[in-house]
Amino acid sequence: LIGATLLTFALSLGGWWAVGIYASQIPWVRFAYYIFGDLFSIMSVTVFWTYANDRFGPQAAKRSFGLIAAAGPLGAIAGSLLTAQLVLVTGALPLLIAAALVFTATIGAFFLAERSKFEKPAAAPAPAPAAEAPSDGKKASMADTVKTIWKSPLLLSVSALVFLERLVPDFGNYIFNVAAKAAFPVKEELIAFGAQYGLWQNVFSLGLSLLLTSWFLRRMGVGKALVGTPLSLAAGLLLFAVSPVLAVAVAFNAVEGLQRYTIFKSAKEATYTVADKAVLYRAKPFIEMFLYRLARGVAGLLLLLLTHQAFLHFGVTGVALAGVPFALLWAWAALKVGREFKKTE
């Protein structure tokens, strides 16, 4: 499953290069490529973490997931630097071939991992029957997956956590973008600001993942690692409502982003390590892809309702205040996940 998925994506990147030679100027082709890019980004990451959840037990996850997650910002930094240099030499379209070659290397990494002798330790019997996969031999449908999640307190809590994890930061991102555009009305200046911000966020995320994340998970536990991100975002939204300036928007987005992609991400992934393998490979894609994207759609509708002149027509201050109760609900879901994970662990 994993090897075939990785191979499909590597071949798809090469296929888009071939399509781009002849059809890159066609509007619907551009739109289709945009959708592919979105699917590629979320599916490749979900496949990776599902495999990590399969191979690592809870204690090993606390020790190692912080270091493994550090590969994310490291790859983002390396990818940005390589892209900036290669595009000057090759142009944009051949970068798809370079991407296909790099992604093909992940297939080799996967098979090396499969040949390793590291094995996930046997877990204690799960207290909830929902942690077991259907035993009738039939292929599980989406309805079966939803029932499995609904019957499992842990998976249901994780579903709420993931939904709110994607919904609430979109409020912060909207505020950040509006404040940045107001401060940098010239397009080139705005792009330069965004690039610098992204670079430094990845640098600090790398440092936090390498130095603190594993220690924090072992010392403080999964629940506390999860709750810090929504609470800091709630505080940042309140502060922005009092002082709606770019510096505050940058500060709360940076703090929230640093935690969400390091400590929070590693803690969330650790919760899946106690799931039965058959349940993991069905439930996680539903939670991390379907619910994650559904949350973005809901966030878009809420922001439309809050800001459009035909509806409530709030400014960024109103958006900030509206996001606070959702952030607190996200914190409650984080505490719930922490308690359920501890019981199952």
Short mmCIF file of C-alpha atoms in Angstrom, two decimals:
data_model
loop_
_atom_site.label_atom_id
_atom_site.label_comp_id
_atom_site.label_asym_id
_atom_site.label_seq_id
_atom_site.Cartn_x
_atom_site.Cartn_y
_atom_site.Cartn_z
CA LEU A 1 0.00 0.00 0.00
CA ILE A 2 2.63 2.52 1.05
CA GLY A 3 5.18 1.59 -1.62
CA ALA A 4 2.53 1.76 -4.35
CA THR A 5 1.27 5.11 -3.09
CA LEU A 6 4.76 6.60 -3.08
CA LEU A 7 5.43 5.26 -6.57
CA THR A 8 2.13 6.68 -7.86
CA PHE A 9 3.02 10.14 -6.61
CA ALA A 10 6.54 10.01 -8.04
CA LEU A 11 5.16 9.01 -11.45
CA SER A 12 2.45 11.68 -11.17
CA LEU A 13 5.06 14.41 -10.77
CA GLY A 14 6.74 13.22 -13.96
CA GLY A 15 3.36 13.02 -15.66
CA TRP A 16 2.55 16.63 -14.80
CA TRP A 17 5.88 17.66 -16.31
CA ALA A 18 4.85 16.00 -19.58
CA VAL A 19 1.40 17.64 -19.47
CA GLY A 20 2.96 21.00 -18.68
CA ILE A 21 5.08 20.98 -21.84
CA TYR A 22 1.99 21.17 -24.00
CA ALA A 23 -0.85 22.43 -21.81
CA SER A 24 0.49 24.60 -19.00
CA GLN A 25 -1.35 27.67 -20.27
CA ILE A 26 -4.79 26.05 -20.30
CA PRO A 27 -6.84 27.35 -17.32
CA TRP A 28 -8.49 24.06 -16.36
CA VAL A 29 -5.10 22.30 -16.46
CA ARG A 30 -3.73 24.88 -14.04
CA PHE A 31 -6.71 24.34 -11.75
CA ALA A 32 -6.29 20.54 -11.92
CA TYR A 33 -2.60 20.90 -11.05
CA TYR A 34 -3.49 23.09 -8.07
CA ILE A 35 -5.87 20.38 -6.79
CA PHE A 36 -3.19 17.74 -7.36
CA GLY A 37 -0.68 19.78 -5.36
CA ASP A 38 -3.11 20.01 -2.47
CA LEU A 39 -3.79 16.26 -2.54
CA PHE A 40 -0.11 15.47 -2.91
CA SER A 41 0.89 17.52 0.11
CA ILE A 42 -1.66 16.07 2.52
CA MET A 43 -1.62 12.45 1.29
CA SER A 44 2.15 12.10 1.26
CA VAL A 45 2.43 13.45 4.81
CA THR A 46 -0.48 11.28 6.01
CA VAL A 47 1.05 8.14 4.48
CA PHE A 48 4.36 8.91 6.16
CA TRP A 49 2.92 9.45 9.63
CA THR A 50 0.58 6.44 9.32
CA TYR A 51 3.62 4.28 8.69
CA ALA A 52 5.42 5.85 11.65
CA ASN A 53 2.36 5.23 13.86
CA ASP A 54 2.41 1.60 12.69
CA ARG A 55 6.08 1.01 13.50
CA PHE A 56 6.46 2.95 16.76
CA GLY A 57 4.90 2.28 20.15
CA PRO A 58 3.77 5.07 22.51
CA GLN A 59 7.02 5.33 24.48
CA ALA A 60 9.21 5.18 21.38
CA ALA A 61 7.01 7.86 19.80
CA LYS A 62 7.58 10.20 22.74
CA ARG A 63 11.34 9.72 22.40
CA SER A 64 11.62 9.87 18.63
CA PHE A 65 8.75 11.76 16.99
CA GLY A 66 10.20 15.15 17.87
CA LEU A 67 13.43 14.31 16.07
CA ILE A 68 11.58 12.75 13.14
CA ALA A 69 9.31 15.80 12.85
CA ALA A 70 12.42 17.98 12.57
CA ALA A 71 12.84 16.60 9.06
CA GLY A 72 9.80 18.68 8.04
CA PRO A 73 11.25 22.17 8.57
CA LEU A 74 14.69 20.93 7.47
CA GLY A 75 13.16 19.74 4.19
CA ALA A 76 11.27 23.01 3.80
CA ILE A 77 14.48 25.02 4.19
CA ALA A 78 16.46 22.78 1.84
CA GLY A 79 13.63 22.68 -0.70
CA SER A 80 13.28 26.46 -0.72
CA LEU A 81 17.00 27.02 -1.18
CA LEU A 82 17.30 24.38 -3.92
CA THR A 83 14.25 25.74 -5.74
CA ALA A 84 15.59 29.28 -5.64
CA GLN A 85 18.85 28.14 -7.23
CA LEU A 86 17.52 25.59 -9.74
CA VAL A 87 14.74 27.75 -11.14
CA LEU A 88 17.33 30.28 -12.32
CA VAL A 89 19.08 27.56 -14.31
CA THR A 90 16.29 25.27 -15.52
CA GLY A 91 13.13 27.37 -15.37
CA ALA A 92 9.97 26.36 -13.55
CA LEU A 93 8.68 23.27 -15.38
CA PRO A 94 11.80 21.03 -15.09
CA LEU A 95 11.54 21.40 -11.31
CA LEU A 96 8.81 18.75 -11.51
CA ILE A 97 11.40 16.25 -12.76
CA ALA A 98 13.71 17.22 -9.90
CA ALA A 99 10.82 16.79 -7.48
CA ALA A 100 9.99 13.37 -8.94
CA LEU A 101 13.60 12.24 -8.48
CA VAL A 102 13.72 13.47 -4.91
CA PHE A 103 10.40 11.85 -4.10
CA THR A 104 11.55 8.57 -5.67
CA ALA A 105 14.28 8.51 -3.03
CA THR A 106 11.56 8.25 -0.38
CA ILE A 107 10.59 4.89 -1.87
CA GLY A 108 14.11 3.68 -1.22
CA ALA A 109 13.97 5.05 2.31
CA PHE A 110 10.69 3.21 2.89
CA PHE A 111 12.08 -0.15 1.79
CA LEU A 112 15.18 0.36 3.93
CA ALA A 113 12.89 0.99 6.89
CA GLU A 114 10.93 -2.17 6.06
CA ARG A 115 14.13 -4.22 6.16
CA SER A 116 15.11 -2.89 9.56
CA LYS A 117 14.73 -5.11 12.62
CA PHE A 118 12.98 -2.45 14.66
CA GLU A 119 9.54 -3.70 15.69
CA LYS A 120 6.67 -2.03 17.45
CA PRO A 121 6.24 -3.54 20.93
CA ALA A 122 3.09 -5.50 21.61
CA ALA A 123 0.44 -3.28 23.12
CA ALA A 124 -1.73 -4.12 26.09
CA PRO A 125 -5.30 -5.20 25.24
CA ALA A 126 -7.30 -2.12 24.34
CA PRO A 127 -10.14 -1.41 26.78
CA ALA A 128 -12.57 -0.29 24.08
CA PRO A 129 -13.96 -2.79 21.55
CA ALA A 130 -13.87 -0.01 18.94
CA ALA A 131 -10.09 -0.44 18.75
CA GLU A 132 -10.65 -3.72 16.93
CA ALA A 133 -11.12 -4.05 13.20
CA PRO A 134 -14.12 -5.81 11.64
CA SER A 135 -13.52 -9.55 11.64
CA ASP A 136 -15.99 -10.66 8.96
CA GLY A 137 -13.40 -10.34 6.21
CA LYS A 138 -15.39 -7.78 4.26
CA LYS A 139 -13.82 -4.64 2.90
CA ALA A 140 -14.60 -1.78 5.28
CA SER A 141 -16.71 1.02 3.87
CA MET A 142 -16.59 4.67 4.86
CA ALA A 143 -19.66 4.05 7.00
CA ASP A 144 -17.78 1.29 8.85
CA THR A 145 -14.88 3.66 9.42
CA VAL A 146 -17.19 6.35 10.80
CA LYS A 147 -18.82 3.78 13.13
CA THR A 148 -15.41 2.65 14.34
CA ILE A 149 -14.39 6.22 15.12
CA TRP A 150 -17.73 6.98 16.77
CA LYS A 151 -17.45 3.98 19.12
CA SER A 152 -13.88 4.78 20.18
CA PRO A 153 -13.53 7.60 22.75
CA LEU A 154 -9.91 8.11 21.71
CA LEU A 155 -10.53 8.28 17.95
CA LEU A 156 -13.60 10.46 18.44
CA SER A 157 -11.58 12.88 20.56
CA VAL A 158 -8.76 12.90 18.01
CA SER A 159 -11.31 13.65 15.28
CA ALA A 160 -12.54 16.71 17.18
CA LEU A 161 -8.94 17.75 17.82
CA VAL A 162 -7.93 17.51 14.15
CA PHE A 163 -11.07 19.32 12.97
CA LEU A 164 -10.44 22.24 15.32
CA GLU A 165 -6.68 22.15 14.67
CA ARG A 166 -7.40 23.11 11.07
CA LEU A 167 -10.41 25.37 11.60
CA VAL A 168 -9.06 27.72 14.28
CA PRO A 169 -5.65 28.59 12.73
CA ASP A 170 -7.45 29.78 9.59
CA PHE A 171 -8.84 32.62 11.71
CA GLY A 172 -5.28 33.54 12.69
CA ASN A 173 -4.03 33.19 9.11
CA TYR A 174 -6.78 35.48 7.84
CA ILE A 175 -5.88 38.15 10.40
CA PHE A 176 -2.17 37.76 9.61
CA ASN A 177 -2.75 38.14 5.86
CA VAL A 178 -4.98 41.20 6.23
CA ALA A 179 -2.52 42.89 8.59
CA ALA A 180 0.45 42.06 6.32
CA LYS A 181 -1.28 43.41 3.19
CA ALA A 182 -2.12 46.63 5.03
CA ALA A 183 1.51 47.03 6.15
CA PHE A 184 3.02 46.10 2.75
CA PRO A 185 0.75 47.45 -0.01
CA VAL A 186 3.43 46.84 -2.67
CA LYS A 187 3.16 43.25 -3.93
CA GLU A 188 6.90 42.60 -4.10
CA GLU A 189 7.40 43.84 -0.55
CA LEU A 190 4.60 41.57 0.67
CA ILE A 191 6.14 38.55 -1.07
CA ALA A 192 9.57 39.33 0.41
CA PHE A 193 8.05 39.68 3.88
CA GLY A 194 6.23 36.34 3.53
CA ALA A 195 9.38 34.59 2.35
CA GLN A 196 11.44 35.92 5.25
CA TYR A 197 8.74 35.01 7.74
CA GLY A 198 8.46 31.47 6.37
CA LEU A 199 12.22 30.97 6.39
CA TRP A 200 12.67 32.02 10.01
CA GLN A 201 9.64 30.05 11.14
CA ASN A 202 11.16 26.91 9.62
CA VAL A 203 14.55 27.64 11.20
CA PHE A 204 13.04 28.02 14.67
CA SER A 205 10.77 24.99 14.12
CA LEU A 206 13.83 22.92 13.30
CA GLY A 207 15.57 24.04 16.48
CA LEU A 208 12.50 23.42 18.64
CA SER A 209 12.00 19.95 17.16
CA LEU A 210 15.62 18.96 17.71
CA LEU A 211 16.13 20.42 21.17
CA LEU A 212 12.85 20.44 23.10
CA THR A 213 10.03 18.40 21.58
CA SER A 214 11.09 14.90 22.65
CA TRP A 215 12.03 16.14 26.13
CA PHE A 216 8.69 17.91 26.48
CA LEU A 217 6.70 14.83 25.44
CA ARG A 218 8.54 12.56 27.86
CA ARG A 219 8.46 15.01 30.73
CA MET A 220 5.04 16.68 30.40
CA GLY A 221 3.01 14.03 28.58
CA VAL A 222 0.83 14.11 25.48
CA GLY A 223 -2.09 16.05 27.00
CA LYS A 224 -0.04 19.06 28.09
CA ALA A 225 1.87 19.01 24.81
CA LEU A 226 -1.42 19.28 22.92
CA VAL A 227 -3.14 21.97 24.99
CA GLY A 228 -0.43 24.63 24.81
CA THR A 229 -1.02 25.49 21.14
CA PRO A 230 -4.76 26.33 21.32
CA LEU A 231 -4.34 28.24 24.57
CA SER A 232 -1.54 30.38 23.13
CA LEU A 233 -3.65 31.08 20.03
CA ALA A 234 -6.64 32.08 22.19
CA ALA A 235 -4.42 34.49 24.12
CA GLY A 236 -2.97 35.87 20.89
CA LEU A 237 -6.40 36.48 19.38
CA LEU A 238 -7.51 38.33 22.50
CA LEU A 239 -4.35 40.43 22.47
CA PHE A 240 -4.88 41.29 18.80
CA ALA A 241 -8.46 42.37 19.53
CA VAL A 242 -7.02 44.86 22.04
CA SER A 243 -4.06 45.91 19.87
CA PRO A 244 -4.77 45.13 16.16
CA VAL A 245 -1.29 45.71 14.70
CA LEU A 246 0.96 43.60 12.48
CA ALA A 247 3.52 42.96 15.23
CA VAL A 248 0.88 41.23 17.38
CA ALA A 249 -0.39 39.22 14.39
CA VAL A 250 3.16 38.10 13.59
CA ALA A 251 3.82 37.21 17.24
CA PHE A 252 0.76 35.04 17.84
CA ASN A 253 1.01 33.34 14.44
CA ALA A 254 4.69 32.58 15.03
CA VAL A 255 4.10 31.17 18.51
CA GLU A 256 1.11 29.11 17.37
CA GLY A 257 2.87 27.85 14.25
CA LEU A 258 6.05 26.90 16.08
CA GLN A 259 4.10 24.78 18.55
CA ARG A 260 1.64 23.27 16.07
CA TYR A 261 4.31 21.96 13.71
CA THR A 262 6.62 20.65 16.43
CA ILE A 263 5.35 19.79 19.92
CA PHE A 264 1.66 19.61 19.01
CA LYS A 265 2.31 17.63 15.80
CA SER A 266 4.52 15.07 17.54
CA ALA A 267 2.06 14.67 20.43
CA LYS A 268 -0.90 14.25 18.09
CA GLU A 269 0.90 11.61 16.05
CA ALA A 270 1.84 9.74 19.23
CA THR A 271 -1.86 9.25 20.04
CA TYR A 272 -2.30 7.06 16.96
CA THR A 273 0.36 4.59 18.08
CA VAL A 274 -2.07 2.83 20.45
CA ALA A 275 -4.57 2.04 17.66
CA ASP A 276 -4.94 -1.39 16.13
CA LYS A 277 -3.14 -1.62 12.77
CA ALA A 278 -6.27 -2.38 10.72
CA VAL A 279 -8.12 0.49 12.39
CA LEU A 280 -5.14 2.83 11.96
CA TYR A 281 -4.95 2.41 8.19
CA ARG A 282 -8.68 3.11 7.83
CA ALA A 283 -9.37 5.72 10.48
CA LYS A 284 -6.35 7.96 10.13
CA PRO A 285 -6.79 8.84 6.42
CA PHE A 286 -10.44 9.68 7.14
CA ILE A 287 -9.49 11.91 10.08
CA GLU A 288 -6.37 13.53 8.67
CA MET A 289 -7.57 14.03 5.11
CA PHE A 290 -11.38 14.17 4.99
CA LEU A 291 -12.04 15.88 8.34
CA TYR A 292 -8.97 18.10 7.95
CA ARG A 293 -10.15 19.43 4.59
CA LEU A 294 -13.77 19.63 5.75
CA ALA A 295 -12.59 21.89 8.58
CA ARG A 296 -10.94 24.22 6.07
CA GLY A 297 -14.19 24.47 4.15
CA VAL A 298 -16.12 25.25 7.32
CA ALA A 299 -13.51 27.84 8.30
CA GLY A 300 -13.88 29.48 4.89
CA LEU A 301 -17.66 29.65 5.27
CA LEU A 302 -17.37 31.10 8.78
CA LEU A 303 -14.90 33.76 7.62
CA LEU A 304 -17.19 34.59 4.71
CA LEU A 305 -20.10 34.99 7.12
CA LEU A 306 -18.05 37.12 9.50
CA THR A 307 -16.38 39.44 7.00
CA HIS A 308 -18.46 39.77 3.83
CA GLN A 309 -20.44 42.97 3.53
CA ALA A 310 -23.58 40.99 2.69
CA PHE A 311 -23.45 39.26 6.08
CA LEU A 312 -21.93 40.41 9.40
CA HIS A 313 -19.18 42.53 7.81
CA PHE A 314 -16.84 42.33 10.82
CA GLY A 315 -13.28 43.62 10.65
CA VAL A 316 -10.21 41.74 11.78
CA THR A 317 -10.96 42.60 15.42
CA GLY A 318 -14.33 40.89 15.16
CA VAL A 319 -12.69 37.85 13.53
CA ALA A 320 -10.18 37.68 16.37
CA LEU A 321 -12.90 37.73 19.03
CA ALA A 322 -14.97 35.16 17.13
CA GLY A 323 -11.98 32.82 17.02
CA VAL A 324 -11.43 32.78 20.79
CA PRO A 325 -14.29 30.39 21.74
CA PHE A 326 -13.23 27.99 18.96
CA ALA A 327 -9.66 28.08 20.31
CA LEU A 328 -10.93 27.25 23.81
CA LEU A 329 -12.99 24.39 22.38
CA TRP A 330 -9.81 23.17 20.67
CA ALA A 331 -8.03 23.26 24.06
CA TRP A 332 -10.84 21.19 25.61
CA ALA A 333 -10.50 18.61 22.82
CA ALA A 334 -6.73 18.49 23.44
CA LEU A 335 -7.28 17.73 27.13
CA LYS A 336 -9.82 15.05 26.23
CA VAL A 337 -7.37 13.39 23.83
CA GLY A 338 -4.65 13.47 26.48
CA ARG A 339 -6.88 11.71 29.01
CA GLU A 340 -8.08 9.07 26.52
CA PHE A 341 -4.54 8.40 25.30
CA LYS A 342 -3.29 7.94 28.87
CA LYS A 343 -6.05 5.43 29.62
CA THR A 344 -5.42 3.45 26.43
CA GLU A 345 -1.65 3.62 26.82
#
